[in-house]
XYZ file of C-alpha atoms in Angstrom:
542
model
C -9.738 28.727 98.732
C -8.533 25.201 97.896
C -8.841 25.159 94.095
C -9.440 21.393 93.863
C -12.213 20.526 96.307
C -14.385 22.371 98.819
C -16.291 21.579 102.009
C -19.173 24.032 102.434
C -19.833 23.297 106.125
C -17.918 21.238 108.687
C -21.020 19.074 109.245
C -21.316 18.188 105.530
C -20.698 14.604 104.432
C -20.133 15.350 100.728
C -17.484 17.528 99.118
C -17.629 19.712 96.001
C -15.249 19.236 93.072
C -13.863 22.568 91.885
C -12.190 20.832 88.944
C -12.622 17.473 87.234
C -11.582 14.593 89.517
C -10.607 11.120 88.274
C -10.549 7.659 89.878
C -7.442 7.328 92.032
C -7.073 11.072 92.746
C -6.335 11.800 96.395
C -8.043 14.855 97.904
C -7.867 16.334 101.386
C -10.972 17.739 103.112
C -11.458 18.642 106.748
C -8.190 16.923 107.630
C -9.234 13.673 105.911
C -7.615 12.080 102.853
C -10.156 10.646 100.400
C -9.470 8.547 97.300
C -11.836 9.386 94.443
C -13.577 6.261 93.118
C -15.436 7.620 90.067
C -15.107 10.465 87.621
C -16.503 13.571 89.346
C -17.010 16.523 87.008
C -16.264 20.024 88.249
C -19.260 21.434 90.177
C -20.446 17.944 91.188
C -20.196 16.219 94.556
C -18.470 13.155 96.025
C -19.008 11.093 99.193
C -16.725 11.842 102.127
C -17.740 8.547 103.754
C -19.619 5.391 102.760
C -23.422 5.683 102.650
C -26.056 3.002 103.081
C -29.471 3.341 101.385
C -31.679 5.798 103.296
C -28.846 7.773 104.891
C -29.070 11.548 104.603
C -26.821 13.693 102.412
C -25.654 16.930 104.030
C -24.554 20.135 102.293
C -24.558 23.723 103.567
C -24.965 22.169 107.034
C -28.415 20.718 106.330
C -30.181 17.792 104.631
C -30.273 18.050 100.834
C -31.053 14.437 99.885
C -30.839 10.792 100.837
C -28.939 7.834 99.402
C -31.049 5.432 97.339
C -28.275 2.838 97.134
C -24.885 2.164 98.682
C -22.279 4.825 97.867
C -18.607 4.168 98.623
C -16.317 6.768 100.180
C -14.981 8.832 97.285
C -17.888 7.817 95.035
C -19.647 10.314 92.805
C -23.023 11.656 93.948
C -25.434 11.214 91.019
C -29.143 11.115 90.211
C -28.846 7.332 90.253
C -27.802 7.133 93.910
C -29.593 10.034 95.692
C -33.012 11.699 95.728
C -34.489 14.914 97.085
C -35.054 15.136 100.831
C -35.208 18.073 103.216
C -34.994 18.486 106.958
C -38.361 18.982 108.672
C -38.198 22.545 109.859
C -38.969 23.766 113.364
C -40.976 26.966 113.834
C -38.793 28.951 116.205
C -38.238 32.699 116.160
C -36.489 35.122 118.469
C -32.968 35.146 119.729
C -31.373 35.525 116.294
C -28.237 37.642 116.568
C -26.898 39.319 113.436
C -23.328 40.435 112.995
C -23.893 43.242 110.532
C -21.030 44.167 108.176
C -18.833 47.226 108.584
C -20.424 50.034 106.551
C -18.042 52.841 107.514
C -16.690 53.141 103.964
C -20.206 53.140 102.427
C -22.544 55.125 104.683
C -21.673 58.548 103.264
C -21.668 57.489 99.611
C -24.511 58.428 97.269
C -25.884 57.507 93.867
C -27.410 59.868 91.315
C -31.108 59.045 91.260
C -34.512 60.523 90.446
C -36.263 61.770 93.591
C -40.028 61.224 93.320
C -42.787 63.129 95.078
C -43.546 60.091 97.286
C -39.921 60.049 98.584
C -38.903 57.018 96.522
C -35.742 57.357 94.429
C -35.441 55.845 90.967
C -32.347 54.559 89.221
C -33.951 55.410 85.862
C -36.592 57.751 84.427
C -38.947 55.764 82.205
C -42.389 56.330 80.688
C -44.497 53.158 80.475
C -47.045 52.141 77.861
C -49.029 49.068 78.870
C -52.237 47.159 78.025
C -54.883 46.105 80.519
C -55.627 43.082 78.336
C -53.902 41.115 75.569
C -56.426 42.493 73.044
C -54.491 45.778 73.117
C -51.045 44.269 72.431
C -51.140 45.193 68.746
C -51.988 48.805 69.550
C -49.148 48.963 72.064
C -46.792 47.648 69.382
C -48.058 50.255 66.895
C -47.310 52.971 69.448
C -43.874 51.503 70.075
C -42.948 51.520 66.407
C -44.229 55.066 65.958
C -42.447 56.551 69.001
C -39.165 54.704 68.552
C -38.879 55.592 64.861
C -39.942 59.229 65.295
C -37.745 59.872 68.366
C -34.714 58.074 66.978
C -34.856 55.409 69.672
C -35.046 52.489 67.286
C -31.988 50.249 67.296
C -30.802 48.827 64.026
C -31.343 45.070 64.002
C -27.904 43.733 62.995
C -29.431 40.550 61.633
C -31.463 42.510 59.091
C -28.134 43.496 57.541
C -27.131 39.841 57.453
C -30.341 38.813 55.691
C -30.015 41.644 53.157
C -26.464 40.572 52.447
C -27.589 36.963 52.024
C -30.304 38.090 49.602
C -27.815 40.094 47.560
C -25.511 37.096 47.582
C -27.941 34.714 45.918
C -25.543 34.627 42.977
C -23.177 32.511 45.082
C -21.385 35.062 47.268
C -20.847 33.959 50.904
C -21.776 36.123 53.899
C -18.691 36.562 56.097
C -19.183 39.949 57.758
C -19.498 39.973 61.562
C -23.022 40.937 62.539
C -21.925 42.136 65.983
C -19.549 44.688 64.446
C -22.376 46.283 62.490
C -24.785 46.975 65.352
C -25.969 50.596 65.228
C -27.796 52.448 67.970
C -29.373 55.863 68.137
C -30.081 57.997 71.193
C -32.867 60.540 71.186
C -31.813 64.135 71.860
C -35.432 65.280 72.083
C -35.954 64.004 75.647
C -32.420 63.685 77.063
C -33.586 63.193 80.669
C -35.753 60.200 79.761
C -33.982 56.853 80.010
C -36.557 55.294 77.754
C -40.166 54.669 76.821
C -40.955 51.027 77.527
C -43.839 49.167 75.951
C -45.221 46.129 77.772
C -47.325 43.340 76.292
C -48.732 40.244 78.014
C -51.217 37.396 77.551
C -53.544 38.143 80.459
C -56.403 40.452 81.482
C -59.404 38.341 80.428
C -60.499 34.769 79.811
C -59.039 33.615 83.132
C -60.014 33.759 86.772
C -61.077 36.999 88.405
C -58.245 36.473 90.890
C -55.654 36.481 88.106
C -57.190 39.647 86.649
C -56.994 41.376 90.032
C -53.411 40.177 90.530
C -52.489 41.551 87.101
C -53.928 44.937 88.090
C -51.879 44.877 91.304
C -48.728 44.038 89.344
C -49.318 46.822 86.809
C -49.998 49.239 89.682
C -46.649 48.271 91.193
C -44.946 49.062 87.891
C -46.621 52.461 87.617
C -45.858 53.258 91.280
C -42.231 52.174 90.804
C -39.619 54.915 91.444
C -38.039 54.292 88.028
C -41.320 55.198 86.303
C -42.384 58.808 85.636
C -45.907 57.873 84.546
C -47.819 55.581 82.216
C -50.117 55.300 79.235
C -52.744 52.592 79.743
C -54.659 51.039 76.837
C -57.935 49.299 77.690
C -60.372 47.474 75.438
C -63.227 48.198 77.847
C -64.934 44.863 78.534
C -62.075 42.829 80.072
C -61.834 41.288 83.542
C -58.811 43.456 84.399
C -60.825 46.672 84.677
C -59.262 50.112 84.777
C -61.312 50.648 87.930
C -59.383 47.854 89.690
C -56.057 49.300 88.548
C -57.035 52.706 89.924
C -58.014 51.141 93.261
C -54.635 49.388 93.489
C -52.831 52.640 92.678
C -54.819 54.489 95.321
C -53.897 51.828 97.900
C -50.228 52.453 97.088
C -50.684 56.206 97.392
C -49.624 56.649 93.773
C -50.365 60.056 92.197
C -48.264 59.759 89.032
C -49.695 61.026 85.735
C -51.738 58.489 83.783
C -53.010 58.571 80.206
C -55.944 56.130 80.065
C -57.472 55.313 76.681
C -60.416 52.937 76.152
C -60.847 51.517 72.654
C -64.565 50.746 72.910
C -65.208 54.315 74.053
C -62.897 55.819 71.414
C -64.503 54.000 68.528
C -61.966 53.506 65.759
C -58.392 52.349 66.265
C -57.257 55.609 64.678
C -59.162 57.670 67.234
C -57.739 55.607 70.100
C -54.134 55.870 68.967
C -54.324 59.527 67.929
C -55.407 60.471 71.425
C -52.988 58.066 73.166
C -50.003 59.339 71.177
C -50.803 63.040 71.554
C -51.483 62.841 75.307
C -48.406 60.667 75.855
C -46.188 63.109 73.972
C -47.277 65.984 76.215
C -46.525 63.867 79.291
C -43.056 63.037 77.947
C -42.307 66.760 77.900
C -43.109 66.927 81.626
C -41.265 63.696 82.475
C -38.160 65.051 80.741
C -37.958 67.814 83.359
C -36.728 65.345 85.998
C -32.977 65.330 86.684
C -30.671 63.067 88.660
C -29.739 64.168 92.180
C -27.488 62.654 94.890
C -29.309 60.140 97.108
C -28.080 58.002 100.034
C -27.566 54.286 99.360
C -30.428 53.616 101.788
C -32.785 54.438 98.877
C -31.627 51.358 96.982
C -34.006 48.402 96.831
C -32.087 45.388 95.529
C -33.874 42.438 93.922
C -32.049 39.106 94.336
C -32.554 36.580 91.528
C -30.854 33.576 89.897
C -31.385 31.707 86.646
C -29.461 29.127 84.659
C -27.727 28.162 87.908
C -24.833 25.709 88.137
C -22.939 23.870 90.859
C -20.806 26.943 91.554
C -23.733 29.395 91.934
C -24.190 28.647 95.635
C -20.450 28.943 96.255
C -19.486 32.119 94.402
C -22.192 34.272 92.789
C -24.997 33.764 95.312
C -22.811 34.406 98.400
C -21.542 37.534 96.623
C -25.139 38.752 96.398
C -25.535 37.776 100.043
C -22.641 40.058 100.962
C -24.239 42.918 98.970
C -27.636 42.215 100.539
C -26.157 42.491 104.035
C -24.444 45.772 103.138
C -27.665 47.239 101.721
C -29.656 46.171 104.797
C -26.997 47.574 107.163
C -27.180 50.879 105.253
C -30.944 51.073 105.756
C -31.975 49.931 102.280
C -34.096 47.009 101.106
C -33.084 43.609 99.746
C -35.780 41.375 98.217
C -35.187 37.607 97.975
C -37.566 35.886 95.532
C -38.214 32.386 94.081
C -39.949 30.406 96.836
C -39.534 26.999 95.105
C -35.805 27.637 95.476
C -36.000 28.114 99.243
C -37.195 24.525 99.790
C -34.789 23.018 102.327
C -33.605 26.413 103.582
C -36.819 27.190 105.474
C -35.574 26.687 109.027
C -32.746 29.201 108.699
C -35.100 31.814 107.244
C -37.771 31.107 109.873
C -35.241 31.641 112.652
C -34.284 34.976 111.091
C -37.875 36.284 110.923
C -38.348 39.288 113.207
C -41.721 38.046 114.487
C -43.699 34.795 114.743
C -46.332 36.339 112.434
C -43.765 36.768 109.659
C -42.583 33.179 110.124
C -46.154 31.885 109.904
C -46.818 33.911 106.749
C -43.646 32.530 105.148
C -44.610 28.948 106.033
C -48.176 29.457 104.775
C -47.015 30.845 101.420
C -44.429 28.079 100.978
C -46.786 25.223 101.861
C -49.754 26.600 99.910
C -47.581 27.052 96.817
C -46.044 23.561 97.104
C -49.467 21.934 97.537
C -50.787 23.791 94.485
C -47.856 22.427 92.473
C -48.538 18.889 93.722
C -52.180 19.120 92.659
C -51.065 19.426 89.040
C -48.599 16.556 89.329
C -45.482 18.521 90.229
C -43.936 19.921 93.421
C -40.907 21.879 94.559
C -38.773 18.714 94.262
C -39.194 18.914 90.453
C -37.786 22.458 90.234
C -34.211 21.765 88.984
C -33.990 22.049 85.195
C -31.985 19.664 82.976
C -29.251 22.320 82.801
C -29.178 22.655 86.600
C -28.857 18.878 87.016
C -26.145 18.543 84.371
C -24.067 21.141 86.203
C -24.341 19.649 89.680
C -27.688 20.758 91.175
C -29.137 17.263 91.500
C -31.953 17.962 93.974
C -34.115 20.984 94.692
C -32.664 21.119 98.212
C -29.104 21.393 96.846
C -30.259 24.127 94.477
C -32.307 25.893 97.161
C -29.663 25.956 99.896
C -27.291 27.570 97.406
C -29.980 29.947 96.108
C -30.832 31.101 99.647
C -27.258 32.392 100.004
C -28.384 35.413 97.944
C -30.243 36.603 101.047
C -27.104 36.927 103.156
C -27.457 36.676 106.926
C -29.630 39.670 107.864
C -32.894 39.284 109.815
C -36.087 38.965 107.732
C -37.991 42.230 108.155
C -40.998 41.349 105.970
C -42.623 38.529 103.993
C -44.535 39.506 100.844
C -46.976 37.640 98.660
C -46.724 38.189 94.898
C -47.425 41.858 93.937
C -47.177 43.140 97.540
C -44.971 46.234 97.533
C -41.822 46.326 99.677
C -42.011 49.180 102.174
C -39.936 47.970 105.136
C -36.147 48.451 105.111
C -34.256 45.190 105.569
C -34.442 41.740 103.991
C -37.835 41.001 102.408
C -38.928 37.544 101.229
C -41.129 37.747 98.104
C -43.231 34.809 96.894
C -42.540 34.340 93.189
C -42.000 31.313 90.956
C -38.519 30.080 90.133
C -39.232 30.971 86.484
C -36.611 33.624 85.706
C -38.772 36.191 83.920
C -41.892 35.699 86.049
C -39.702 36.255 89.112
C -37.834 39.333 87.842
C -41.202 40.720 86.705
C -42.447 40.279 90.281
C -39.337 41.837 91.826
C -39.808 44.988 89.766
C -43.514 45.061 90.648
C -42.591 45.010 94.345
C -40.304 48.013 94.001
C -36.778 46.715 93.391
C -34.897 49.545 91.613
C -31.856 47.361 90.828
C -31.960 43.591 90.196
C -28.920 41.380 90.738
C -29.185 38.168 88.716
C -26.741 35.287 89.172
C -26.160 32.643 86.520
C -23.745 29.820 85.895
C -25.018 28.691 82.491
C -25.915 32.092 81.025
C -29.210 33.832 80.322
C -30.070 37.125 78.557
C -32.970 38.003 80.888
C -33.621 41.679 81.618
C -36.504 43.904 82.705
C -38.230 46.872 81.026
C -38.011 49.288 83.966
C -35.201 47.996 86.220
C -31.503 47.572 85.349
C -30.556 43.888 85.718
C -26.908 43.218 86.594
C -25.899 39.726 85.493
C -23.387 38.036 87.852
C -21.522 34.943 86.638
C -20.628 32.090 89.004
C -17.607 31.075 86.931
C -15.036 32.880 84.803
C -15.426 30.542 81.818
C -18.957 31.834 81.281
C -17.737 35.450 81.269
C -15.435 34.657 78.357
C -17.975 32.474 76.559
C -20.974 34.855 76.832
C -19.332 38.226 77.362
C -22.221 40.056 75.690
C -24.695 39.183 78.484
C -22.542 39.052 81.666
C -21.784 42.181 83.720
C -19.796 40.863 86.695
C -17.459 37.904 87.262
C -17.797 36.160 90.647
C -15.794 33.215 89.336
C -12.732 34.848 90.881
C -13.937 33.292 94.153
C -13.604 29.783 92.686
C -10.116 30.704 91.472
C -9.118 31.844 94.964
C -8.664 35.495 93.959
C -11.662 36.839 95.905
C -13.949 36.069 98.828
C -17.696 36.708 98.731
C -17.016 39.815 100.816
C -14.360 41.278 98.531
C -16.374 40.384 95.422
C -19.449 41.917 97.069
C -17.626 45.208 97.608
C -16.624 45.288 93.946
C -20.212 44.559 92.943
C -21.455 47.368 95.209
C -19.281 49.815 93.290
C -20.808 48.605 90.036
C -24.315 48.958 91.495
C -23.649 52.618 92.298
C -22.479 53.244 88.726
C -25.534 51.518 87.238
C -27.943 53.208 89.672
C -26.434 56.580 88.711
C -26.943 55.987 84.986
C -23.214 56.081 84.292
C -23.036 52.405 83.320
C -25.484 50.453 81.170
C -26.071 46.780 81.907
C -25.670 44.241 79.121
C -29.411 43.513 79.240
C -30.158 47.224 78.701
C -27.670 47.438 75.824
C -29.332 44.476 74.108
C -32.898 45.648 74.915
C -33.695 42.490 76.873
C -36.898 43.934 78.336
C -38.705 40.785 79.482
C -42.128 40.949 81.157
C -44.222 37.881 82.083
C -46.895 38.136 84.810
C -47.373 35.034 86.969
C -50.636 33.286 86.079
C -51.793 31.131 88.981
C -55.293 30.206 87.810
C -56.760 28.386 84.830
C -58.058 29.831 81.583
C -61.837 29.933 81.282
């Protein structure tokens, strides 16, 4: 790769700066010499020809914006001279030909997973404790404190040591000890085959629309049905919209027969009675869950969630194409890849429509996209307002620029299924899942739809994780790996430096996935207990 500038597609009319460019610099792209007119920061774009107001900006071979004023050849592309615009997509399916990757070196490999009775395979063995409604959050937290302290699962908070030292130093002594060096962790030997007991809390279940309550039940059912979950303890108040009955119906629809401990506070009476029963019944179930052991499983049992957050101008060039290479490998092996974040597919619709295996799938994708966008417009927003200040600062000026790079996570495979939020992925191949672009809401949805590994790209850095699914953080640039080493698992910045291609980086990432899926390697999010869970609330509070 040219380490100065990059042209993403031969039809593009803007180039990407891989390093800071200054007025007077001469760069060569597509056989053309261009003199840079303005300062162009690394990750940002510059004009390969002069633009008049209204002319379209092309990146990734498609429209990503239009000029709002004249831009000279070599001029910087900025928020002041372009705005969001996308190409009107055509609904055409059929005839898509996929060149699947060579899987000869992968097809006989296995990972060490937990085989479930329903033929799913987990990458972890976790017991869940969750509330049907926010009223039970405190009781969930009481259970968490009790189990983690008694089983030796509680991690020492390193910052407690810092505060204690500061208190003891009120006489003028200065705290200088490194907090990171004093982190202490404990692993329970009582249930060695359990990878954890995870305690969820949330702000939903009542006081909102009935639709949101039903969606919450579907999401929780997806978590309980998940191959990484051995079973669950469910705390209910008793009078909430999100009824246990609805949860049980959703579980039955999934064919889930996992053990459940269901405790209702209004039926139990006192808090003590509720928690005594919940703790005792849960403990007996932990004994049974601990009997599961890891066994070899083909890579076709992997279901890979594809996510990005804190993206930068290199995400669509390095990290996201690396995930695309992994996605194609997983699909070719007979596994599932799940591409989420529909606001970040705005501008990439036509390519995905063409890849849909049937007209019905294409129509469902279009319906979900347009319905979601219209809902956002009704509250004064829209997909065009998706890029965050951090995205914009690092080169993602329009939602179309961000989206066309984000879509690279889905590789090139045909789309085998399109899922609305909380629908469970059952078809091998590339699945499109309707979630928000919000990092945690989206990863929460990916886990609820059955992803047993989540790949998460970032260019700016984010600590996001998930309570039941290992989240592998992939950096778009090597500077971030050095700056935030405690939250990044994999460096795709080697592509920017010319040391790797998305294919070679993807093969390296596949090897890491197998290690994580086998329990031999912990992700940084797991090490730091970044167990984030936020259900997507679509309706209003009542």
